[in-house]
mmCIF file of C-alpha atoms in Angstrom:
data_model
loop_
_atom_site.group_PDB
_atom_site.id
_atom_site.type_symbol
_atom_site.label_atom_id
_atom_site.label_comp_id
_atom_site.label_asym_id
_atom_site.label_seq_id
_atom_site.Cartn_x
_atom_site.Cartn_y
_atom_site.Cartn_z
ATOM 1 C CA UNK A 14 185.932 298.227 62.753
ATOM 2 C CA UNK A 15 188.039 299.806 65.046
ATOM 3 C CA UNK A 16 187.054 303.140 64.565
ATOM 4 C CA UNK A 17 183.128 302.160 65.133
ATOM 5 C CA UNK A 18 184.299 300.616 68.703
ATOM 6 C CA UNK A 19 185.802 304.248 69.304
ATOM 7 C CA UNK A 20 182.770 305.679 68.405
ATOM 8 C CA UNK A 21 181.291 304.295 70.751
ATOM 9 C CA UNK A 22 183.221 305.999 73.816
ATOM 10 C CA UNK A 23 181.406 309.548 72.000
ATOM 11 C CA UNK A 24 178.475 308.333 74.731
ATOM 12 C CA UNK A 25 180.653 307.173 77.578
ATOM 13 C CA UNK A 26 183.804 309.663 77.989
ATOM 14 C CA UNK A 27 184.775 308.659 81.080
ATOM 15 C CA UNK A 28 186.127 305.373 79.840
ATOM 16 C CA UNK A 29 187.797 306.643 76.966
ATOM 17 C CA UNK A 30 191.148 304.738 77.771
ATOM 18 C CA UNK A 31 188.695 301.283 78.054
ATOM 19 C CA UNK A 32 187.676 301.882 74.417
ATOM 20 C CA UNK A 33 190.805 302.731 73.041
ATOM 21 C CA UNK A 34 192.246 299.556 74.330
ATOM 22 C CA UNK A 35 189.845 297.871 72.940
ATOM 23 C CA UNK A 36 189.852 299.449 69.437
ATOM 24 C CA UNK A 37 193.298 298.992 69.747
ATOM 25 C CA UNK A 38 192.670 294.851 69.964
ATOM 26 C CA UNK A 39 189.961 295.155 67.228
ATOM 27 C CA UNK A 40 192.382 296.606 64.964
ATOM 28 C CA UNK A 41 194.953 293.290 66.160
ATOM 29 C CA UNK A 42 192.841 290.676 65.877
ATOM 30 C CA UNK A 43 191.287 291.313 62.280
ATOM 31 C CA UNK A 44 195.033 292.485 61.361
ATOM 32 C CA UNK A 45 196.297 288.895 62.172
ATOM 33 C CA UNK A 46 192.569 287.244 60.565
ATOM 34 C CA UNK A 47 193.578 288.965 57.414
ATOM 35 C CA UNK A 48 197.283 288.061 57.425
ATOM 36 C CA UNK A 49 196.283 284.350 58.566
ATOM 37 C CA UNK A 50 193.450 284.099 54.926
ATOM 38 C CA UNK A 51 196.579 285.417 53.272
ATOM 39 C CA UNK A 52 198.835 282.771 54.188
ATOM 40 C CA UNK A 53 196.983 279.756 53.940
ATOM 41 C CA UNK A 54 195.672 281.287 50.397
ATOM 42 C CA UNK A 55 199.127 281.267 48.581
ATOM 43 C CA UNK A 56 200.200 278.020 51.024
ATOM 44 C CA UNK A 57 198.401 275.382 52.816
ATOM 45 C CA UNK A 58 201.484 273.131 54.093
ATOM 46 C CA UNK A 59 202.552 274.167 57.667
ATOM 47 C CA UNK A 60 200.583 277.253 57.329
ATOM 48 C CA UNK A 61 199.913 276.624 61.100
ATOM 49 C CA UNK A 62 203.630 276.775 62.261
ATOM 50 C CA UNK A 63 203.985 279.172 60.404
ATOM 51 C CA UNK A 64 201.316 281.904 62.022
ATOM 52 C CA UNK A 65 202.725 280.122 65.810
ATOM 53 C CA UNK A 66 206.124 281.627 64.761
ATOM 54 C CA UNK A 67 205.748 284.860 62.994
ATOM 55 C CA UNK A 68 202.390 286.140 64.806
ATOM 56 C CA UNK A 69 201.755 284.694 68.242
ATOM 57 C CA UNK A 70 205.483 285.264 68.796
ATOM 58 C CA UNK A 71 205.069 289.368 68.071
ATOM 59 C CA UNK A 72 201.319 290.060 69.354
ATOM 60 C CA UNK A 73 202.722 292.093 72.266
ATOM 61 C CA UNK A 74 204.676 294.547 70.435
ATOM 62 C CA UNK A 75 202.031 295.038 67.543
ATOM 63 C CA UNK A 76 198.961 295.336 70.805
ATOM 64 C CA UNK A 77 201.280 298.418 72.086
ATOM 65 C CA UNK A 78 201.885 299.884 68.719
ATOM 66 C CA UNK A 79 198.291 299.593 67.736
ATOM 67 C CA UNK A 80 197.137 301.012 71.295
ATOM 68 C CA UNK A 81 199.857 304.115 70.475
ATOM 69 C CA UNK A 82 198.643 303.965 67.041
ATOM 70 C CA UNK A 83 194.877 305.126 69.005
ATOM 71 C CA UNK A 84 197.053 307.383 71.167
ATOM 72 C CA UNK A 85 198.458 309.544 68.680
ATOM 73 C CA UNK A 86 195.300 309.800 66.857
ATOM 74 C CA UNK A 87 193.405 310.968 69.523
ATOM 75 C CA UNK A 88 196.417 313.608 70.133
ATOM 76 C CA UNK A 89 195.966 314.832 66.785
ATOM 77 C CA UNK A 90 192.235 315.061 66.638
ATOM 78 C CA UNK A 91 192.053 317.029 69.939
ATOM 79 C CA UNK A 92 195.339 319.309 69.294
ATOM 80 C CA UNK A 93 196.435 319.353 65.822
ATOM 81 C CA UNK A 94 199.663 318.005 63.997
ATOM 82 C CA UNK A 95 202.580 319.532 66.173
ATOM 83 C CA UNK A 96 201.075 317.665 69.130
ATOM 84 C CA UNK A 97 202.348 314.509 68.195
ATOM 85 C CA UNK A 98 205.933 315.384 67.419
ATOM 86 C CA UNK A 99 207.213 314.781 70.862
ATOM 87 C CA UNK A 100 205.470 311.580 71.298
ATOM 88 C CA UNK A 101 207.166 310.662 68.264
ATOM 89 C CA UNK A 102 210.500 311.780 68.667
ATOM 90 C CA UNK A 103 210.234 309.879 72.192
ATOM 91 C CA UNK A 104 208.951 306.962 70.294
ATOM 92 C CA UNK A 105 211.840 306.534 68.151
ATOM 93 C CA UNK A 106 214.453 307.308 71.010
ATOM 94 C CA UNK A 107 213.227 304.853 73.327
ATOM 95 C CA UNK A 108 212.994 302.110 70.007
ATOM 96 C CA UNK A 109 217.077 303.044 69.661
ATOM 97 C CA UNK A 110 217.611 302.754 73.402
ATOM 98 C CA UNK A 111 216.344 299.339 73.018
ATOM 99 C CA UNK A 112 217.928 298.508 69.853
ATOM 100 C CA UNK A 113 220.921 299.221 71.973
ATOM 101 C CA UNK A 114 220.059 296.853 74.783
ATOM 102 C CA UNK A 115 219.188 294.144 72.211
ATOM 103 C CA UNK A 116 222.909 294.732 70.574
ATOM 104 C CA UNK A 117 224.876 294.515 73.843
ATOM 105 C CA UNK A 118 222.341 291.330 75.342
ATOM 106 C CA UNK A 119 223.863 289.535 71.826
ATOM 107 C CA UNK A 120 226.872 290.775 72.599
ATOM 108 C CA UNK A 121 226.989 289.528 75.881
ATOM 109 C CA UNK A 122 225.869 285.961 74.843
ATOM 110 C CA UNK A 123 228.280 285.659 72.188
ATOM 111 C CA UNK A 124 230.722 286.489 75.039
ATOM 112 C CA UNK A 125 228.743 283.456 77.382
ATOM 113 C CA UNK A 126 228.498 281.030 74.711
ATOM 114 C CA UNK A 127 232.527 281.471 73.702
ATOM 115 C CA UNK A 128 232.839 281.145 77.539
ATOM 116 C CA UNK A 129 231.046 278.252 77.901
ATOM 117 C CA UNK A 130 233.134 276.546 74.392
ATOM 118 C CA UNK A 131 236.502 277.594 76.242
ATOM 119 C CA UNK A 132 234.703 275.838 79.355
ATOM 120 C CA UNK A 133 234.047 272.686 78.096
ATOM 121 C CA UNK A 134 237.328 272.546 76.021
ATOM 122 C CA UNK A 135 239.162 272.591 78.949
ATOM 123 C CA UNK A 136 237.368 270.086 81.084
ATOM 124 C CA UNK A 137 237.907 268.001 77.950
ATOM 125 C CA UNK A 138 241.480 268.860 77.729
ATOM 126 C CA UNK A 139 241.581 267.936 81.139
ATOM 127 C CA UNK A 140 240.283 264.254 81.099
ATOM 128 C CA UNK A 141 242.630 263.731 78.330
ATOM 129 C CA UNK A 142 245.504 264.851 79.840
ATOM 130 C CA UNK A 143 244.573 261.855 82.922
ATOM 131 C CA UNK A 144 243.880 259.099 79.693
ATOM 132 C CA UNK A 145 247.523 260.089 78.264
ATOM 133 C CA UNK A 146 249.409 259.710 81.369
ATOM 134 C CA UNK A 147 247.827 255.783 81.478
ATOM 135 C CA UNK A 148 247.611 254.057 77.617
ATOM 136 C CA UNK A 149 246.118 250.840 79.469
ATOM 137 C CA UNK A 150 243.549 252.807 80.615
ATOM 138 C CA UNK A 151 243.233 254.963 77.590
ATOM 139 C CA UNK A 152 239.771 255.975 76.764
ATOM 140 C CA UNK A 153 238.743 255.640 80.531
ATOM 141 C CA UNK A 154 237.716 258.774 81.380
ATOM 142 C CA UNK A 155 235.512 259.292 78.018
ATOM 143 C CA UNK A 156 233.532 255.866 78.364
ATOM 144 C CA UNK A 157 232.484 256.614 82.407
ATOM 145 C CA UNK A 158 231.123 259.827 81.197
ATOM 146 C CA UNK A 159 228.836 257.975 78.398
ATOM 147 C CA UNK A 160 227.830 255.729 80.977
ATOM 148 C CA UNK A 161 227.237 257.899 83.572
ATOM 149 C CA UNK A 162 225.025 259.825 81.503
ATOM 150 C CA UNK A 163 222.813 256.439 80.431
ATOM 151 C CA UNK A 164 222.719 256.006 84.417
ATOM 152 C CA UNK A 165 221.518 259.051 84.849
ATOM 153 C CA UNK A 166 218.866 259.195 82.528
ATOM 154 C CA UNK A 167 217.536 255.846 83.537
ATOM 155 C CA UNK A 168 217.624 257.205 87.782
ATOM 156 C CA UNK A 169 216.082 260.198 86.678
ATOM 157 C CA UNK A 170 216.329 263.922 88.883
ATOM 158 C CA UNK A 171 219.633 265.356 86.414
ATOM 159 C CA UNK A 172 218.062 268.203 83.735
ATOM 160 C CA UNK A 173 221.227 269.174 82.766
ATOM 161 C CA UNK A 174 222.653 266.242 80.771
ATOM 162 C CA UNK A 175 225.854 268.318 80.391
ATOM 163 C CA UNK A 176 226.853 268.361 83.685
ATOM 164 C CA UNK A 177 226.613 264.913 84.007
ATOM 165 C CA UNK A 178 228.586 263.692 81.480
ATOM 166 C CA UNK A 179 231.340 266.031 82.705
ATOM 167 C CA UNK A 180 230.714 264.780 86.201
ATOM 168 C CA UNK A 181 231.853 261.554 84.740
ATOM 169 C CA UNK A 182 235.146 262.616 82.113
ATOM 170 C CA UNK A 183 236.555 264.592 85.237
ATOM 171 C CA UNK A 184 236.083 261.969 88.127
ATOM 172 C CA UNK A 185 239.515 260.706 87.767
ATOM 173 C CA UNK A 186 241.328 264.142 86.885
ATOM 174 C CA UNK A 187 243.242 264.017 90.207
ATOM 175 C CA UNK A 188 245.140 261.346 89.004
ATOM 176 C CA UNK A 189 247.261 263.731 87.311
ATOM 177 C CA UNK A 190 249.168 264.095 90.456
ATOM 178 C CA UNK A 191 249.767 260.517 90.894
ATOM 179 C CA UNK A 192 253.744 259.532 90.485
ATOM 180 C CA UNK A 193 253.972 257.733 86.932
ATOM 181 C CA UNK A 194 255.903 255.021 89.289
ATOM 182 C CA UNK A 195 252.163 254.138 91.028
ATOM 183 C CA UNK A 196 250.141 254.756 88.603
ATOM 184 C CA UNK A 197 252.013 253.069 85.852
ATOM 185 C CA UNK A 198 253.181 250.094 88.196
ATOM 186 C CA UNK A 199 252.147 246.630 86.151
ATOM 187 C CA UNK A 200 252.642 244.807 89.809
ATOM 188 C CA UNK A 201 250.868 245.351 93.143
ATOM 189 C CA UNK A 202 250.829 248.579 94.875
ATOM 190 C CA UNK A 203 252.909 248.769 98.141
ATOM 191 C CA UNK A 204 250.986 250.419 100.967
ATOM 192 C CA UNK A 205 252.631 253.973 100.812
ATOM 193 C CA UNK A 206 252.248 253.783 96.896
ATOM 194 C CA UNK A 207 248.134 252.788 97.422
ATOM 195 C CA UNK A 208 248.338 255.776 99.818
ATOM 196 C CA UNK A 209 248.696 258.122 97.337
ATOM 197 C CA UNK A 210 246.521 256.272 95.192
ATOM 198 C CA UNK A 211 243.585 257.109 97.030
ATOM 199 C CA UNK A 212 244.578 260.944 97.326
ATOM 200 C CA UNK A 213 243.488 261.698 93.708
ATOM 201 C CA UNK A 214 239.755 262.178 94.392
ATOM 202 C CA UNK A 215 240.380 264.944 97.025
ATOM 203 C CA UNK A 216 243.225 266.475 94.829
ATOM 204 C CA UNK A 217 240.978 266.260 92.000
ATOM 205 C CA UNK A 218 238.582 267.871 94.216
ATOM 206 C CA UNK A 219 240.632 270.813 95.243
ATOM 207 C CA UNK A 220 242.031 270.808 91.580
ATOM 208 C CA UNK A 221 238.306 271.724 90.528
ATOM 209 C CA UNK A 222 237.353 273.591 93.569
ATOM 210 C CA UNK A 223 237.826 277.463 91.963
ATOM 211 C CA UNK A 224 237.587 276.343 88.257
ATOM 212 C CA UNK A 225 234.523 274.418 88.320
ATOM 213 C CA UNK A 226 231.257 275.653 89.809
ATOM 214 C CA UNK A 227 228.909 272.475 89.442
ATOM 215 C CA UNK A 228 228.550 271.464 93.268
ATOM 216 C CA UNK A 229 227.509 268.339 90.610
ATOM 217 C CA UNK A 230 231.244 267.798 88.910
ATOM 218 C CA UNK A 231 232.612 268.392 92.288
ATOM 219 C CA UNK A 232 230.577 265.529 94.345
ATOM 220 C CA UNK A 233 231.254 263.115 91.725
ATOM 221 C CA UNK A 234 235.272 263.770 91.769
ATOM 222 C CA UNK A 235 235.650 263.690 95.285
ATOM 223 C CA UNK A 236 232.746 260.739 96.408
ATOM 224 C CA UNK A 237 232.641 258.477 93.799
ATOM 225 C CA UNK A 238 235.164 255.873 95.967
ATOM 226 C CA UNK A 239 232.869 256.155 98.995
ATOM 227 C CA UNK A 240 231.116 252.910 99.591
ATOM 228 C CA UNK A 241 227.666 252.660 100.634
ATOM 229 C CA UNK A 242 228.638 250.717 104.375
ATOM 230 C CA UNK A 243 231.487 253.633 104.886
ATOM 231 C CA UNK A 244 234.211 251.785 104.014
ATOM 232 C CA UNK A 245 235.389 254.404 101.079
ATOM 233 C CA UNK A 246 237.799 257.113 100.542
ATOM 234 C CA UNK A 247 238.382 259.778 101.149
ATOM 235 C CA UNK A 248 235.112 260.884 103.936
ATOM 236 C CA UNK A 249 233.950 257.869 104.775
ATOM 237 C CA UNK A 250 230.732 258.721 103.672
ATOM 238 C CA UNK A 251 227.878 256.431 103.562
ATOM 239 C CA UNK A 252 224.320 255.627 102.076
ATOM 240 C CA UNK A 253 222.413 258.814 101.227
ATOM 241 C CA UNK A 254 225.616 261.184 102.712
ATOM 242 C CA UNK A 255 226.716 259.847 99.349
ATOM 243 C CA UNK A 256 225.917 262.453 96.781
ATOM 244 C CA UNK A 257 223.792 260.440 93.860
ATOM 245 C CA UNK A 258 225.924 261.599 91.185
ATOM 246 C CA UNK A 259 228.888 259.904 93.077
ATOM 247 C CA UNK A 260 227.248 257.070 93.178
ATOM 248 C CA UNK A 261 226.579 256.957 89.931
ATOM 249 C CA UNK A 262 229.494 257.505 88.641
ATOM 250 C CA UNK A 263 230.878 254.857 91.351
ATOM 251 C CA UNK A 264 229.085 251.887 89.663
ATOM 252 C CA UNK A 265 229.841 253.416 85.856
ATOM 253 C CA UNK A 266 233.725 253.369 86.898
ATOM 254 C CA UNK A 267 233.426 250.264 88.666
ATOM 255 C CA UNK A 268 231.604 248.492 85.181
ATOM 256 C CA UNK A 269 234.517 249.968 82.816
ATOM 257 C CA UNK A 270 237.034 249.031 85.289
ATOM 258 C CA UNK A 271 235.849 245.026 85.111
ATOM 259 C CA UNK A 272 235.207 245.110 81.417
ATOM 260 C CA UNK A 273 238.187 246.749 80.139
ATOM 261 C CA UNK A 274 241.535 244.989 79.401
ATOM 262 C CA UNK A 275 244.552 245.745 81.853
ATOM 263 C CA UNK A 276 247.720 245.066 81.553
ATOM 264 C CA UNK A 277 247.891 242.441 84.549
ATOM 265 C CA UNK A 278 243.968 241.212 83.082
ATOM 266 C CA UNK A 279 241.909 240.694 80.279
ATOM 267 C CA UNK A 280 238.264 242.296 80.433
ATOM 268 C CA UNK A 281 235.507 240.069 81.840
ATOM 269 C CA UNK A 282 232.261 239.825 80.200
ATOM 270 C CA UNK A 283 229.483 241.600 80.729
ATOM 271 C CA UNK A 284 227.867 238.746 82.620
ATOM 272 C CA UNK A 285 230.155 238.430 85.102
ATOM 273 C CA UNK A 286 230.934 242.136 85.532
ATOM 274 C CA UNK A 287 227.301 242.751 86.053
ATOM 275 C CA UNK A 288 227.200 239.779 88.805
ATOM 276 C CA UNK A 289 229.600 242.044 90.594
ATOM 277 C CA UNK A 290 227.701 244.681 90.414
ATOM 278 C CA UNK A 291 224.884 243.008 91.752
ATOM 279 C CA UNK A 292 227.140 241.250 94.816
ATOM 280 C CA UNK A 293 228.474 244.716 95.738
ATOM 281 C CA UNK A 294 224.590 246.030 95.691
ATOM 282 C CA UNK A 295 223.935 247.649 99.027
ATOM 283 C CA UNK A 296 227.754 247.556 100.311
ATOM 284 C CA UNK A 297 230.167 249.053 97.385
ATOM 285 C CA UNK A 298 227.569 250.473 95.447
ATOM 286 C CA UNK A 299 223.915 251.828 95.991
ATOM 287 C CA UNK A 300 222.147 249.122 95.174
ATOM 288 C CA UNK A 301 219.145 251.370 93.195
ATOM 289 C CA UNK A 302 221.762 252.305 91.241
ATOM 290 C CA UNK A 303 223.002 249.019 90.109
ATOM 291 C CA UNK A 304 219.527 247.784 89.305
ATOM 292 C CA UNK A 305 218.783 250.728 86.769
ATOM 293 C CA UNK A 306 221.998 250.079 85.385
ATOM 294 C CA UNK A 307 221.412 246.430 85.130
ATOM 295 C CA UNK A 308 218.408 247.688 83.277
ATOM 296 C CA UNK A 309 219.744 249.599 80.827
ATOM 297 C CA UNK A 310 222.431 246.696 79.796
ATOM 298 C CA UNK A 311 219.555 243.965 79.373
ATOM 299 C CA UNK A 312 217.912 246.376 77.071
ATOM 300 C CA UNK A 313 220.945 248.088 75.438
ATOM 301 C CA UNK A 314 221.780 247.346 71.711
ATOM 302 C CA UNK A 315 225.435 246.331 70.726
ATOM 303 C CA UNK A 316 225.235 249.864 68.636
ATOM 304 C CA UNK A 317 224.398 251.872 71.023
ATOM 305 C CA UNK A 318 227.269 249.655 73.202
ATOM 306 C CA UNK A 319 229.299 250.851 70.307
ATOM 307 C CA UNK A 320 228.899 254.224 70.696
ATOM 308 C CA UNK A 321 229.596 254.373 74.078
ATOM 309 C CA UNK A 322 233.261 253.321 73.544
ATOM 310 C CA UNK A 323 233.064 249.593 74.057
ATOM 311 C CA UNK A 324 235.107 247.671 70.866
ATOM 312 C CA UNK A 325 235.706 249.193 67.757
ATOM 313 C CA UNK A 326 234.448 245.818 65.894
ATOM 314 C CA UNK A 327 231.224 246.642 63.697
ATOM 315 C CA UNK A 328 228.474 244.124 64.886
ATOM 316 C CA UNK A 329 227.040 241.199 62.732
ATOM 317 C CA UNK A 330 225.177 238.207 62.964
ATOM 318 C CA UNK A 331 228.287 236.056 63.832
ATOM 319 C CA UNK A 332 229.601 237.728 67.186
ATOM 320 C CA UNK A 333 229.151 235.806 70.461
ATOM 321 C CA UNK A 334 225.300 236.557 71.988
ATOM 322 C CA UNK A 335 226.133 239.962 73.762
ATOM 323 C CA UNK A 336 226.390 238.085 77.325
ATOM 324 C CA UNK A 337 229.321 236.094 76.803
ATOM 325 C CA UNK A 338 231.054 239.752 75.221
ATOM 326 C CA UNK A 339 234.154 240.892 76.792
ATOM 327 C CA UNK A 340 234.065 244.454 76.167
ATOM 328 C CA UNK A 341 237.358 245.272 75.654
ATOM 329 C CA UNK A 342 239.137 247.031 72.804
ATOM 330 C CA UNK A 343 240.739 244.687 70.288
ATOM 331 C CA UNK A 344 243.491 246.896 68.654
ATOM 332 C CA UNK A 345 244.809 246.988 72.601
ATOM 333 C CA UNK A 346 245.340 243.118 72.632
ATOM 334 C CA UNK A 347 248.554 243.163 70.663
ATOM 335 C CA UNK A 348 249.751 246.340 72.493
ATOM 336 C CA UNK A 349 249.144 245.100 75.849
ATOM 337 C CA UNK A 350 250.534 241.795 75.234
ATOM 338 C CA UNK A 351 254.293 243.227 73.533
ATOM 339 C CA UNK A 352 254.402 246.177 76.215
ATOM 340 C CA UNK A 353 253.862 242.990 79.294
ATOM 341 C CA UNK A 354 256.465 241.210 77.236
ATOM 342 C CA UNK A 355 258.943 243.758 77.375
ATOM 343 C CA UNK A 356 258.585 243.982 80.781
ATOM 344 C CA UNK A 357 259.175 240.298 81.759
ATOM 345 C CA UNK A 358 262.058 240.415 79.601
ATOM 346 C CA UNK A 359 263.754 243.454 81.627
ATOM 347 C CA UNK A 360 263.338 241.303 84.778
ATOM 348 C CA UNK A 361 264.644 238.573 83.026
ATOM 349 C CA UNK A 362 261.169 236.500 83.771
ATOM 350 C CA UNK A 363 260.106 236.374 79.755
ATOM 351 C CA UNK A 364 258.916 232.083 78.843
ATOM 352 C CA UNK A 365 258.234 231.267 82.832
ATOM 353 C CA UNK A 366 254.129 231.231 81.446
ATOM 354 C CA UNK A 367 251.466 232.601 79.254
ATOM 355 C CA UNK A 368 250.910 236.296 79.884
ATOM 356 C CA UNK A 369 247.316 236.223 79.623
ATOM 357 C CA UNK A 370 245.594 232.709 80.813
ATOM 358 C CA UNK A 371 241.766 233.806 80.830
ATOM 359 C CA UNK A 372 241.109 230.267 82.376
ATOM 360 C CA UNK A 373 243.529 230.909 85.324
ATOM 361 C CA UNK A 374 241.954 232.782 88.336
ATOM 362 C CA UNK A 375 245.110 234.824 88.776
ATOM 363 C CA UNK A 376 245.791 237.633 86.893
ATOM 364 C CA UNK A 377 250.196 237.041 85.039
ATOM 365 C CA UNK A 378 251.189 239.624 87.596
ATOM 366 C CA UNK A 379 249.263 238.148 90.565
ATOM 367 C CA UNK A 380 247.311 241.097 90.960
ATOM 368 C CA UNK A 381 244.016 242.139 91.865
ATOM 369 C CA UNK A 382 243.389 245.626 92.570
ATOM 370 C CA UNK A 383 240.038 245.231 94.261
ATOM 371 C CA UNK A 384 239.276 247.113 97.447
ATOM 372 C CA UNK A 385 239.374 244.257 100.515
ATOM 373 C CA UNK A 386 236.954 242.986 102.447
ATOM 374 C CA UNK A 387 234.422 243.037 100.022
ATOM 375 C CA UNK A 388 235.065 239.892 97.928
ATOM 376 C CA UNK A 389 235.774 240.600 93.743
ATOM 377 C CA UNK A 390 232.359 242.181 93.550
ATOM 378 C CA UNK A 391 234.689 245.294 94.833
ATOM 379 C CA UNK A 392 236.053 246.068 91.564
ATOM 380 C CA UNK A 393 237.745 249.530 90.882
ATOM 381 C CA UNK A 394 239.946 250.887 88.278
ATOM 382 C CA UNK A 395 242.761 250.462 90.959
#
């Protein structure tokens, strides 16, 4: 069939290349007919997949072969045998110039992909190293991260899911620089010691700067104690100055902070941790935000609540309704409560009252490390 359609230039020489091309596509298309009958002959299951992968995957290298199959025939017709030894000896160099090419581009990903392992295995290195310095707050960095990246999803405008649940392990890494005397202090923070609290999102910041270049990671470490009126740390930033990542990450820190068992408080249930959320709508946090995060929580199953890093209790049919669920981590409770008993002992202060009272509005330490001015719905891991 192909070589009728070249006949047919014997009448029209001047577009000799025209019907060469298209003997060339002749020869292609009942090439892949044939090869197709074949297939679905000895197989009809996924024989479709099958000719997506292996054919329409490959029909630009076989068009040029079978258009410099036409070329070398034509050389050999009009000038004999020796005529197509140089095309053919430039055929094959050019193939191992590009075998070449191929070999170093694998090469060169292998190199980017071990990159990118080394990459992440530091950044995850990283956030651990802030979660060991704290065991009350152990876990911290990972469960922000899983909820960032359910925030994110719901908000919508993040392709690369990656980089936002980084964004989220690495907002606290500054806190690495924090004295172990602040950051491990069970009472209330003096004013020069809350000073340097609020450091660690530029330090983490400047920590990142040259290692990290997501202009994503880096918003979210430095912004995400900003407050939506201006009254955060460290820019005073407000509304849409605000990076959305930072914001996002604000109201997942904020939720993990409220839920999660402290030393000088027990975790509050969701309820009431998402009534906060919903107070500091439009003030603390971005209040578009909050609502898709709302969202996902009315919808959210206690599985995927699970997975996420919230309890380590399987769920059955005889738990509390998920509303009235404090998520904290039960194999804490005993820890927290011998490590705040150890502590009242050394100051001599061990029997003066319960260490946790859930019913009392004071935390045993008579502290609440919520930003003023904004009423409890300001609720930070502070």
């Amino acid at each position: 069939m192909a070589n009728d359609v070249w006949n047919l230039s014997a009448g029209n020489p001047s577009y000799r290349a025209v019907f060469a091309i298209a003997a060339a596509c002749v020869y292609l298309v009942v090439h892949y007919i044939i090869f197709f009958v074949v297939i679905y002959s000895l197989n009809k299951d996924g024989v479709v997949e099958r000719f997506k992968k292996h054919i329409l995957n490959i029909w630009a290298p076989e068009l040029s072969l079978s258009f410099l199959g036409v070329v070398w025939a034509l050389l050999y017709a009009k000038y004999g045998i020796w005529s197509t030894v140089v095309p053919f000896a430039l055929f094959f160099f050019i193939r191992a110039m590009l075998n070449r090419q191929i070999k170093d581009a694998k090469t060169i990903e292998n190199y980017a992909h071990r990159l990118e392992e080394q990459y992440e295995a530091t950044i995850r290195t990283m956030a651990m190293a802030v979660d060991k310095r704290d065991p009350f707050t152990a876990g911290h960095s990972r469960r922000v991260a899983g909820l960032t990246k359910v925030i994110a999803a719901e908000v919508g405008g993040f392709p690369d899911e990656k980089e936002v649940y980084f964004s989220g392990l690495l907002h606290d890494v500054g806190k690495i620089s924090v004295p172990d005397s602040v950051l491990l202090k069970p009472g209330k923070l003096e004013d020069d010691e809350w000073a340097q609290m609020k450091m660690h999102p530029e330090i983490g910041h400047q920590m990142l700067l040259d290692a990290v270049a997501s202009d994503t990671i880096l918003h979210a470490v430095r912004s995400h104690h900003e407050w939506m009126i201006g009254r955060g740390y460290p820019d005073g930033l407000q509304g849409e100055q605000i990076p959305l990542i930072a914001r996002i990450v604000s109201v997942a820190d904020a939720f993990d902070a409220m839920v999660s068992n402290r030393i000088y408080r027990k975790g509050m249930p969701i309820a009431e941790a998402k009534r906060r959320l919903l107070e500091g709508g439009g003030t603390q946090f971005d209040r578009g935000v909050v609502d898709s995060f709302v969202a996902v929580l009315d919808r959210i199953s206690k599985e995927e609540l699970l997975e996420l890093g919230y309890g380590d209790q399987p769920p059955n049919s005889d738990v509390e309704p998920l509303e009235e669920i404090s998520l904290t981590n039960p194999r804490l409770d005993e820890r927290l409560r011998h490590m705040e008993e150890m502590r009242l002992m050394s100051e001599g202060r061990l029997g003066e009252g319960p260490v946790f009272d859930q019913d009392s509005s004071e935390n045993p330490t008579g502290v609440r490390r919520f930003l003023s001015g904004q009423g409890e719905a300001a609720a930070t891991d502070e």
